[in-house]
Coordinates of C-alpha atoms and ligand atoms in Angstrom, one line a residue:
M95 CA 320.9 -19.1 8.6
T96 CA 321.8 -16.7 5.8
T97 CA 319.8 -17.0 2.5
R98 CA 322.2 -16.9 -0.5
T99 CA 320.8 -14.6 -3.1
R100 CA 322.3 -12.9 -6.1
V101 CA 323.1 -9.9 -4.0
T102 CA 324.7 -11.8 -1.2
L103 CA 326.8 -13.7 -3.7
G104 CA 328.1 -10.3 -5.0
R105 CA 326.5 -10.5 -8.4
R106 CA 325.1 -7.3 -9.9
E107 CA 321.4 -7.3 -10.9
D108 CA 322.3 -5.8 -14.3
L109 CA 324.3 -8.8 -15.4
G110 CA 321.8 -9.9 -17.9
A111 CA 321.5 -9.5 -21.7
D112 CA 319.7 -6.2 -22.8
C113 CA 319.6 -6.7 -26.5
A114 CA 317.7 -3.4 -27.1
N115 CA 320.8 -1.5 -25.9
C116 CA 323.4 -3.6 -27.8
F117 CA 324.6 -3.4 -31.4
G118 CA 324.0 -7.1 -32.0
L119 CA 327.6 -7.8 -31.1
C120 CA 326.9 -11.5 -30.5
C121 CA 325.3 -11.7 -33.9
V122 CA 328.6 -10.4 -35.5
A123 CA 331.5 -11.3 -33.2
L124 CA 330.7 -14.9 -32.5
A125 CA 331.1 -17.8 -34.9
F126 CA 328.6 -20.7 -35.2
T127 CA 328.7 -24.0 -36.9
R128 CA 325.9 -25.8 -38.7
S129 CA 324.5 -28.3 -36.2
V130 CA 321.4 -28.9 -34.2
D131 CA 321.8 -25.4 -32.8
F132 CA 322.4 -23.5 -36.1
P133 CA 321.2 -24.2 -39.6
V134 CA 324.3 -22.5 -41.2
D135 CA 328.0 -21.8 -40.6
K136 CA 329.1 -18.3 -39.8
D137 CA 332.6 -17.0 -39.3
A138 CA 333.5 -14.8 -36.3
G139 CA 333.3 -11.2 -37.4
D140 CA 330.8 -11.7 -40.2
P141 CA 327.3 -10.3 -39.5
C142 CA 324.5 -12.9 -39.4
D143 CA 322.3 -12.8 -42.4
N144 CA 319.3 -12.3 -40.1
L145 CA 320.7 -9.1 -38.6
D146 CA 318.9 -6.0 -39.8
P147 CA 320.4 -2.6 -40.3
T148 CA 319.1 -1.4 -36.9
D149 CA 320.9 -4.3 -35.2
G150 CA 317.7 -6.3 -34.7
C151 CA 317.1 -9.9 -35.5
T152 CA 314.6 -10.3 -38.4
I153 CA 313.6 -13.8 -37.2
H154 CA 313.6 -13.3 -33.4
P155 CA 310.0 -14.6 -32.8
R156 CA 310.8 -17.7 -34.9
L157 CA 314.4 -18.5 -33.9
R158 CA 313.8 -22.2 -32.9
A159 CA 311.4 -22.8 -35.8
E160 CA 314.1 -21.5 -38.1
G161 CA 316.8 -23.7 -36.6
F162 CA 318.6 -21.1 -34.5
R163 CA 318.2 -22.8 -31.2
G164 CA 321.7 -21.7 -30.2
C165 CA 320.6 -18.0 -30.2
T166 CA 317.8 -18.8 -27.7
V167 CA 320.1 -20.2 -25.1
F168 CA 323.1 -17.8 -25.3
D169 CA 323.3 -15.0 -22.8
C170 CA 326.2 -12.5 -22.9
S171 CA 325.6 -11.7 -19.2
G172 CA 325.4 -8.0 -19.9
A173 CA 328.6 -7.7 -21.9
G174 CA 326.9 -6.6 -25.1
Q175 CA 325.2 -3.5 -23.8
K176 CA 328.2 -2.6 -21.7
V177 CA 330.5 -2.7 -24.7
S178 CA 327.9 -0.9 -26.9
R179 CA 326.9 1.8 -24.5
H180 CA 330.1 2.4 -22.4
T181 CA 333.1 1.2 -24.4
F182 CA 331.8 2.6 -27.7
A183 CA 329.6 5.3 -26.1
G184 CA 326.5 4.3 -28.2
R185 CA 328.3 4.6 -31.6
S186 CA 327.8 1.4 -33.6
Ligands
LIG494 S1 319.6 -15.4 -35.9 FE1 319.1 -13.5 -35.0 S2 319.8 -13.6 -32.8 FE2 320.7 -15.3 -34.0 S3 322.8 -14.5 -34.6 FE3 321.3 -14.1 -36.3 S4 320.6 -12.0 -36.0 FE4 321.5 -12.8 -34.0

């Protein structure tokens, strides 16, 4: 019997979010709507008010307490760092 693992299914081990190597793309590109997951509305393309100038989240340790539950469950599956580091060669 063959054990099905991430490797045997053909998935790459690096398909996970690496926010330290991303420009905060999900914090800018994606829209969110005031709901149980977000305390405010944000249009796609507008930077989140919690995004700092170095592309970090100023409330990261308190996301759920601040009402940003949606941010804690989203995973770009590695797209963010790929676009930041490869497509844009590290230039924000
Ligand atoms: S709250 Fe933080 S993680 Fe969520 S979109 Fe804003 S900057 Fe990004």
